[in-house]
PDB file of C-alpha atoms in Angstrom:
ATOM      1  CA  UNK A 288       0.000   0.000   0.000  1.00 65.00           C
ATOM      2  CA  UNK A 289       1.420   3.378  -0.987  1.00 78.00           C
ATOM      3  CA  UNK A 290       2.208   5.803   1.799  1.00 92.00           C
ATOM      4  CA  UNK A 291       1.297   9.446   2.123  1.00 95.00           C
ATOM      5  CA  UNK A 292       2.638  11.456  -0.779  1.00 96.00           C
ATOM      6  CA  UNK A 293       3.297  15.159  -0.839  1.00 97.00           C
ATOM      7  CA  UNK A 294       4.062  17.344  -3.804  1.00 97.00           C
ATOM      8  CA  UNK A 295       6.176  19.164  -4.490  1.00 97.00           C
ATOM      9  CA  UNK A 296       9.001  18.066  -2.220  1.00 95.00           C
ATOM     10  CA  UNK A 297      10.861  21.352  -2.490  1.00 96.00           C
ATOM     11  CA  UNK A 298       9.660  24.815  -3.336  1.00 96.00           C
ATOM     12  CA  UNK A 299      11.274  28.242  -3.501  1.00 97.00           C
ATOM     13  CA  UNK A 300       9.073  31.323  -3.544  1.00 97.00           C
ATOM     14  CA  UNK A 301       9.507  35.027  -2.928  1.00 97.00           C
ATOM     15  CA  UNK A 302       7.756  37.212  -0.415  1.00 97.00           C
ATOM     16  CA  UNK A 303       4.250  38.179  -1.388  1.00 97.00           C
ATOM     17  CA  UNK A 304       3.647  35.179  -3.621  1.00 97.00           C
ATOM     18  CA  UNK A 305       1.220  32.426  -2.839  1.00 97.00           C
ATOM     19  CA  UNK A 306       1.791  28.686  -2.800  1.00 97.00           C
ATOM     20  CA  UNK A 307      -0.290  25.528  -2.915  1.00 98.00           C
ATOM     21  CA  UNK A 308       0.909  22.251  -1.448  1.00 98.00           C
ATOM     22  CA  UNK A 309      -0.703  18.913  -2.143  1.00 98.00           C
ATOM     23  CA  UNK A 310      -1.134  15.795  -0.054  1.00 98.00           C
ATOM     24  CA  UNK A 311      -2.462  12.395  -1.104  1.00 97.00           C
ATOM     25  CA  UNK A 312      -3.359  10.219   1.889  1.00 96.00           C
ATOM     26  CA  UNK A 313      -3.021   6.490   2.166  1.00 95.00           C
ATOM     27  CA  UNK A 314      -5.784   4.766   0.257  1.00 94.00           C
ATOM     28  CA  UNK A 315      -8.855   4.435   2.467  1.00 93.00           C
ATOM     29  CA  UNK A 316      -7.772   7.135   4.905  1.00 93.00           C
ATOM     30  CA  UNK A 317     -10.305   9.918   5.247  1.00 93.00           C
ATOM     31  CA  UNK A 318      -8.597  12.270   7.676  1.00 92.00           C
ATOM     32  CA  UNK A 319      -5.754  14.571   6.673  1.00 94.00           C
ATOM     33  CA  UNK A 320      -3.848  16.853   9.021  1.00 94.00           C
ATOM     34  CA  UNK A 321      -1.238  19.476   8.224  1.00 96.00           C
ATOM     35  CA  UNK A 322       1.696  20.555  10.390  1.00 96.00           C
ATOM     36  CA  UNK A 323       4.373  23.213  10.056  1.00 97.00           C
ATOM     37  CA  UNK A 324       7.859  22.460  11.322  1.00 96.00           C
ATOM     38  CA  UNK A 325      10.430  25.206  11.889  1.00 95.00           C
ATOM     39  CA  UNK A 326      13.645  25.242  13.940  1.00 90.00           C
ATOM     40  CA  UNK A 327      12.272  28.022  16.142  1.00 88.00           C
ATOM     41  CA  UNK A 328       8.682  26.917  16.738  1.00 90.00           C
ATOM     42  CA  UNK A 329       9.005  23.182  16.293  1.00 92.00           C
ATOM     43  CA  UNK A 330       6.039  21.206  15.048  1.00 93.00           C
ATOM     44  CA  UNK A 331       2.786  23.095  15.023  1.00 94.00           C
ATOM     45  CA  UNK A 332      -0.655  21.929  13.996  1.00 93.00           C
ATOM     46  CA  UNK A 333      -2.261  23.796  11.118  1.00 95.00           C
ATOM     47  CA  UNK A 334      -5.585  22.070  10.433  1.00 91.00           C
ATOM     48  CA  UNK A 335      -7.371  18.773  10.076  1.00 92.00           C
ATOM     49  CA  UNK A 336      -9.850  17.740   7.404  1.00 93.00           C
ATOM     50  CA  UNK A 337     -12.291  14.894   7.386  1.00 92.00           C
ATOM     51  CA  UNK A 338     -14.904  14.200   4.725  1.00 91.00           C
ATOM     52  CA  UNK A 339     -14.115  17.484   2.986  1.00 93.00           C
ATOM     53  CA  UNK A 340     -14.778  19.492   6.159  1.00 93.00           C
ATOM     54  CA  UNK A 341     -12.281  21.298   8.316  1.00 91.00           C
ATOM     55  CA  UNK A 342     -12.664  19.729  11.764  1.00 88.00           C
ATOM     56  CA  UNK A 343      -9.935  21.466  13.673  1.00 86.00           C
ATOM     57  CA  UNK A 344      -7.697  24.477  13.169  1.00 90.00           C
ATOM     58  CA  UNK A 345      -4.482  25.580  14.808  1.00 90.00           C
ATOM     59  CA  UNK A 346      -3.425  29.082  15.708  1.00 90.00           C
ATOM     60  CA  UNK A 347      -2.316  30.367  12.323  1.00 95.00           C
ATOM     61  CA  UNK A 348      -3.345  33.514  10.441  1.00 95.00           C
ATOM     62  CA  UNK A 349      -5.993  33.440   7.749  1.00 95.00           C
ATOM     63  CA  UNK A 350      -3.284  33.432   5.071  1.00 97.00           C
ATOM     64  CA  UNK A 351      -3.111  29.712   5.709  1.00 97.00           C
ATOM     65  CA  UNK A 352      -6.017  27.785   4.298  1.00 96.00           C
ATOM     66  CA  UNK A 353      -6.785  24.322   3.104  1.00 96.00           C
ATOM     67  CA  UNK A 354      -9.337  22.076   1.581  1.00 96.00           C
ATOM     68  CA  UNK A 355     -10.053  18.419   1.068  1.00 97.00           C
ATOM     69  CA  UNK A 356     -11.516  16.805  -2.002  1.00 96.00           C
ATOM     70  CA  UNK A 357     -13.986  13.951  -2.275  1.00 95.00           C
ATOM     71  CA  UNK A 358     -11.124  11.486  -2.867  1.00 94.00           C
ATOM     72  CA  UNK A 359      -9.579  12.648   0.463  1.00 95.00           C
ATOM     73  CA  UNK A 360      -6.682  14.394  -1.233  1.00 97.00           C
ATOM     74  CA  UNK A 361      -5.914  17.675   0.440  1.00 98.00           C
ATOM     75  CA  UNK A 362      -4.304  20.948  -0.485  1.00 98.00           C
ATOM     76  CA  UNK A 363      -3.069  23.765   1.654  1.00 97.00           C
ATOM     77  CA  UNK A 364      -2.565  27.271   0.435  1.00 97.00           C
ATOM     78  CA  UNK A 365      -0.485  30.073   1.858  1.00 97.00           C
ATOM     79  CA  UNK A 366      -1.122  33.524   0.443  1.00 95.00           C
ATOM     80  CA  UNK A 367       1.095  36.603   0.687  1.00 96.00           C
ATOM     81  CA  UNK A 368       4.130  34.611   1.737  1.00 97.00           C
ATOM     82  CA  UNK A 369       6.396  35.941   4.472  1.00 97.00           C
ATOM     83  CA  UNK A 370       9.987  34.987   5.243  1.00 96.00           C
ATOM     84  CA  UNK A 371       8.774  33.280   8.410  1.00 95.00           C
ATOM     85  CA  UNK A 372       6.689  30.857   6.383  1.00 97.00           C
ATOM     86  CA  UNK A 373       9.867  29.039   5.377  1.00 97.00           C
ATOM     87  CA  UNK A 374       9.384  25.614   6.894  1.00 97.00           C
ATOM     88  CA  UNK A 375       8.870  21.928   6.372  1.00 96.00           C
ATOM     89  CA  UNK A 376       5.159  21.311   5.856  1.00 97.00           C
ATOM     90  CA  UNK A 377       4.082  17.831   6.862  1.00 96.00           C
ATOM     91  CA  UNK A 378       0.858  16.129   5.972  1.00 96.00           C
ATOM     92  CA  UNK A 379      -0.479  13.159   7.929  1.00 94.00           C
ATOM     93  CA  UNK A 380      -3.355  10.849   7.190  1.00 93.00           C
ATOM     94  CA  UNK A 381      -5.390   8.542   9.379  1.00 90.00           C
ATOM     95  CA  UNK A 382      -8.319   6.211   8.867  1.00 88.00           C
ATOM     96  CA  UNK A 383     -10.788   8.494  10.546  1.00 78.00           C
ATOM     97  CA  UNK A 384     -11.097  11.181  13.129  1.00 72.00           C
ATOM     98  CA  UNK A 385     -11.498   8.959  16.185  1.00 68.00           C
ATOM     99  CA  UNK A 386      -9.506   9.599  19.297  1.00 64.00           C
ATOM    100  CA  UNK A 387      -6.751   7.139  18.674  1.00 72.00           C
ATOM    101  CA  UNK A 388      -5.962   6.868  15.062  1.00 75.00           C
ATOM    102  CA  UNK A 389      -2.354   6.490  14.178  1.00 82.00           C
ATOM    103  CA  UNK A 390      -1.270   9.306  11.921  1.00 86.00           C
ATOM    104  CA  UNK A 391       0.972   8.368   9.033  1.00 91.00           C
ATOM    105  CA  UNK A 392       3.153  11.191   7.848  1.00 93.00           C
ATOM    106  CA  UNK A 393       4.354  12.046   4.386  1.00 94.00           C
ATOM    107  CA  UNK A 394       7.906  13.117   3.545  1.00 93.00           C
ATOM    108  CA  UNK A 395       6.989  16.794   3.703  1.00 94.00           C
ATOM    109  CA  UNK A 396       7.320  19.796   1.438  1.00 96.00           C
ATOM    110  CA  UNK A 397      10.236  22.061   2.209  1.00 96.00           C
ATOM    111  CA  UNK A 398       9.228  25.632   1.428  1.00 97.00           C
ATOM    112  CA  UNK A 399      11.819  28.387   1.235  1.00 97.00           C
ATOM    113  CA  UNK A 400      10.642  31.982   1.029  1.00 97.00           C
ATOM    114  CA  UNK A 401      13.211  34.482  -0.240  1.00 96.00           C
TER     115      UNK A 401
ATOM    116  CA  UNK B  75       2.531  26.175  29.994  1.00 62.00           C
ATOM    117  CA  UNK B  76       4.165  23.661  27.705  1.00 73.00           C
ATOM    118  CA  UNK B  77       1.946  20.664  27.134  1.00 91.00           C
ATOM    119  CA  UNK B  78       4.821  18.382  26.193  1.00 96.00           C
ATOM    120  CA  UNK B  79       8.314  18.831  27.613  1.00 96.00           C
ATOM    121  CA  UNK B  80      11.387  17.037  26.370  1.00 97.00           C
ATOM    122  CA  UNK B  81      14.315  18.204  28.460  1.00 96.00           C
ATOM    123  CA  UNK B  82      17.098  16.465  26.538  1.00 96.00           C
ATOM    124  CA  UNK B  83      17.967  18.375  23.349  1.00 95.00           C
ATOM    125  CA  UNK B  84      20.623  15.786  22.524  1.00 96.00           C
ATOM    126  CA  UNK B  85      21.574  12.317  23.690  1.00 96.00           C
ATOM    127  CA  UNK B  86      24.411   9.954  22.875  1.00 97.00           C
ATOM    128  CA  UNK B  87      24.339   6.201  23.309  1.00 97.00           C
ATOM    129  CA  UNK B  88      26.746   3.411  22.459  1.00 97.00           C
ATOM    130  CA  UNK B  89      25.566   0.889  19.910  1.00 97.00           C
ATOM    131  CA  UNK B  90      23.793  -2.111  21.506  1.00 97.00           C
ATOM    132  CA  UNK B  91      23.103  -0.242  24.737  1.00 97.00           C
ATOM    133  CA  UNK B  92      19.699   0.895  25.955  1.00 97.00           C
ATOM    134  CA  UNK B  93      18.682   4.543  26.117  1.00 98.00           C
ATOM    135  CA  UNK B  94      15.796   6.420  27.732  1.00 98.00           C
ATOM    136  CA  UNK B  95      14.354   9.565  26.205  1.00 98.00           C
ATOM    137  CA  UNK B  96      12.382  11.681  28.646  1.00 98.00           C
ATOM    138  CA  UNK B  97       8.940  13.171  28.117  1.00 98.00           C
ATOM    139  CA  UNK B  98       6.624  14.883  30.566  1.00 97.00           C
ATOM    140  CA  UNK B  99       3.184  16.186  29.715  1.00 96.00           C
ATOM    141  CA  UNK B 100       0.560  18.490  31.090  1.00 94.00           C
ATOM    142  CA  UNK B 101      -3.156  17.953  30.733  1.00 91.00           C
ATOM    143  CA  UNK B 102      -6.270  18.151  32.856  1.00 89.00           C
ATOM    144  CA  UNK B 103      -8.076  15.618  30.668  1.00 87.00           C
ATOM    145  CA  UNK B 104      -8.677  12.106  31.953  1.00 88.00           C
ATOM    146  CA  UNK B 105      -8.613  10.697  28.456  1.00 87.00           C
ATOM    147  CA  UNK B 106      -5.569  11.282  26.289  1.00 90.00           C
ATOM    148  CA  UNK B 107      -3.031   9.478  24.190  1.00 91.00           C
ATOM    149  CA  UNK B 108       0.732   9.717  24.113  1.00 94.00           C
ATOM    150  CA  UNK B 109       2.775   9.040  20.996  1.00 94.00           C
ATOM    151  CA  UNK B 110       6.414   8.810  20.075  1.00 96.00           C
ATOM    152  CA  UNK B 111       7.650   9.585  16.578  1.00 96.00           C
ATOM    153  CA  UNK B 112      11.083   9.261  14.993  1.00 97.00           C
ATOM    154  CA  UNK B 113      12.242  11.767  12.401  1.00 95.00           C
ATOM    155  CA  UNK B 114      15.373  10.833  10.435  1.00 94.00           C
ATOM    156  CA  UNK B 115      17.266  13.495   8.539  1.00 90.00           C
ATOM    157  CA  UNK B 116      15.061  12.787   5.515  1.00 86.00           C
ATOM    158  CA  UNK B 117      12.241  14.568   7.340  1.00 87.00           C
ATOM    159  CA  UNK B 118       9.515  11.935   7.388  1.00 87.00           C
ATOM    160  CA  UNK B 119       7.867  11.301  10.761  1.00 92.00           C
ATOM    161  CA  UNK B 120       7.717   7.624  11.670  1.00 93.00           C
ATOM    162  CA  UNK B 121       5.245   6.420  14.295  1.00 92.00           C
ATOM    163  CA  UNK B 122       6.905   4.293  16.981  1.00 95.00           C
ATOM    164  CA  UNK B 123       4.574   3.637  19.879  1.00 94.00           C
ATOM    165  CA  UNK B 124       1.317   4.704  21.533  1.00 92.00           C
ATOM    166  CA  UNK B 125       0.099   4.722  25.142  1.00 94.00           C
ATOM    167  CA  UNK B 126      -3.475   5.484  26.112  1.00 91.00           C
ATOM    168  CA  UNK B 127      -4.196   7.162  29.433  1.00 92.00           C
ATOM    169  CA  UNK B 128      -6.365   4.245  30.528  1.00 91.00           C
ATOM    170  CA  UNK B 129      -3.898   1.570  29.496  1.00 90.00           C
ATOM    171  CA  UNK B 130      -2.672  -0.221  32.594  1.00 87.00           C
ATOM    172  CA  UNK B 131       0.259  -1.907  30.924  1.00 93.00           C
ATOM    173  CA  UNK B 132       3.215  -0.066  29.485  1.00 95.00           C
ATOM    174  CA  UNK B 133       3.195  -0.168  25.697  1.00 94.00           C
ATOM    175  CA  UNK B 134       5.872  -2.154  23.919  1.00 95.00           C
ATOM    176  CA  UNK B 135       6.686  -2.423  20.221  1.00 95.00           C
ATOM    177  CA  UNK B 136       9.735  -4.453  19.370  1.00 96.00           C
ATOM    178  CA  UNK B 137      12.797  -2.674  20.752  1.00 97.00           C
ATOM    179  CA  UNK B 138      10.659   0.281  21.860  1.00 97.00           C
ATOM    180  CA  UNK B 139       8.859   0.477  25.161  1.00 97.00           C
ATOM    181  CA  UNK B 140       7.093   3.308  26.884  1.00 97.00           C
ATOM    182  CA  UNK B 141       7.629   3.839  30.597  1.00 96.00           C
ATOM    183  CA  UNK B 142       4.273   5.388  31.511  1.00 96.00           C
ATOM    184  CA  UNK B 143       4.024   6.944  34.974  1.00 96.00           C
ATOM    185  CA  UNK B 144       0.611   8.572  35.076  1.00 95.00           C
ATOM    186  CA  UNK B 145       0.903  10.186  38.494  1.00 94.00           C
ATOM    187  CA  UNK B 146       4.149  11.839  37.492  1.00 96.00           C
ATOM    188  CA  UNK B 147       2.784  12.649  34.026  1.00 96.00           C
ATOM    189  CA  UNK B 148       5.750  11.140  32.312  1.00 97.00           C
ATOM    190  CA  UNK B 149       5.955   8.933  29.233  1.00 97.00           C
ATOM    191  CA  UNK B 150       9.581   8.068  28.630  1.00 98.00           C
ATOM    192  CA  UNK B 151      10.660   6.117  25.562  1.00 98.00           C
ATOM    193  CA  UNK B 152      13.095   3.280  26.122  1.00 98.00           C
ATOM    194  CA  UNK B 153      15.036   1.950  23.146  1.00 98.00           C
ATOM    195  CA  UNK B 154      16.794  -1.309  23.854  1.00 96.00           C
ATOM    196  CA  UNK B 155      19.849  -2.574  21.976  1.00 96.00           C
ATOM    197  CA  UNK B 156      20.442   0.678  20.073  1.00 97.00           C
ATOM    198  CA  UNK B 157      21.389   0.461  16.425  1.00 97.00           C
ATOM    199  CA  UNK B 158      23.184   2.980  14.227  1.00 97.00           C
ATOM    200  CA  UNK B 159      19.950   3.442  12.296  1.00 96.00           C
ATOM    201  CA  UNK B 160      18.270   4.726  15.455  1.00 97.00           C
ATOM    202  CA  UNK B 161      20.166   8.004  15.107  1.00 97.00           C
ATOM    203  CA  UNK B 162      17.396  10.536  14.520  1.00 97.00           C
ATOM    204  CA  UNK B 163      15.229  13.173  16.143  1.00 97.00           C
ATOM    205  CA  UNK B 164      12.611  11.758  18.496  1.00 98.00           C
ATOM    206  CA  UNK B 165       9.376  13.548  19.308  1.00 97.00           C
ATOM    207  CA  UNK B 166       6.920  12.908  22.078  1.00 97.00           C
ATOM    208  CA  UNK B 167       3.340  13.994  21.313  1.00 94.00           C
ATOM    209  CA  UNK B 168      -0.021  14.053  23.022  1.00 93.00           C
ATOM    210  CA  UNK B 169      -3.587  14.004  21.812  1.00 89.00           C
ATOM    211  CA  UNK B 170      -6.246  15.092  24.279  1.00 84.00           C
ATOM    212  CA  UNK B 171      -9.836  14.014  23.987  1.00 74.00           C
ATOM    213  CA  UNK B 172     -11.528  17.322  24.668  1.00 67.00           C
ATOM    214  CA  UNK B 173     -13.290  19.508  22.155  1.00 61.00           C
ATOM    215  CA  UNK B 174     -10.948  21.267  19.812  1.00 54.00           C
ATOM    216  CA  UNK B 175      -7.782  19.900  21.381  1.00 52.00           C
ATOM    217  CA  UNK B 176      -7.749  16.726  19.349  1.00 68.00           C
ATOM    218  CA  UNK B 177      -4.693  17.514  17.309  1.00 78.00           C
ATOM    219  CA  UNK B 178      -1.273  16.155  18.100  1.00 85.00           C
ATOM    220  CA  UNK B 179       0.788  18.488  20.260  1.00 90.00           C
ATOM    221  CA  UNK B 180       4.514  17.829  19.932  1.00 94.00           C
ATOM    222  CA  UNK B 181       7.456  18.360  22.218  1.00 96.00           C
ATOM    223  CA  UNK B 182      10.648  20.040  21.062  1.00 95.00           C
ATOM    224  CA  UNK B 183      12.363  16.750  20.366  1.00 96.00           C
ATOM    225  CA  UNK B 184      15.530  14.914  21.360  1.00 97.00           C
ATOM    226  CA  UNK B 185      18.340  14.361  18.870  1.00 97.00           C
ATOM    227  CA  UNK B 186      19.675  10.850  19.472  1.00 98.00           C
ATOM    228  CA  UNK B 187      23.079   9.858  18.173  1.00 97.00           C
ATOM    229  CA  UNK B 188      24.130   6.221  18.320  1.00 97.00           C
ATOM    230  CA  UNK B 189      27.891   5.771  18.452  1.00 97.00           C
ATOM    231  CA  UNK B 190      29.624   2.746  16.905  1.00 95.00           C
TER     232      UNK B 190
END
């Protein structure tokens, strides 16, 4: 069974641009979560989607948004990029949204904002 | 207050020896789950082990075991017989079962280096 895939793996953008990252969960998984990882702030939760609905959202500005499609694939978008948005963005999928559901992570997208 | 505290930024261990990575947590929930993940330099997070707050036995998974002390709010990871491939960043995480706090909250991590 294929794991979680994220595209692109690496991305370089300039301040003010916008970016869209994609995540394909493991087949059959319906929940997708997004995390931002930076050296300064560590791993921080962005949002979680289940059945095309955002179920949970972390403490990030409105420039960060996401969506989930009917096939469970998810995208996150960051508008008006800032230097501080440079980070590794990790996507994780799980079977459903129940309390214990092991989250399987993808390899991440490394975003650099110049 | 930090929900997950990992006080060891870096640890060294000799190959084939055991090592304990510390994790303390803070929650007022009765129902929660504790997770350990490994992150090699490639960046991917690999799930290692899970302990539920109501589990009476300490979780074990191969060479990994979790030393769960509920009263002390600690969930230390024990790796037995360390291997060179265990060199990585290790994160402790918690998932609470209350309202909007269902996401994984991670600690700052411990960089483990296994020496030959």
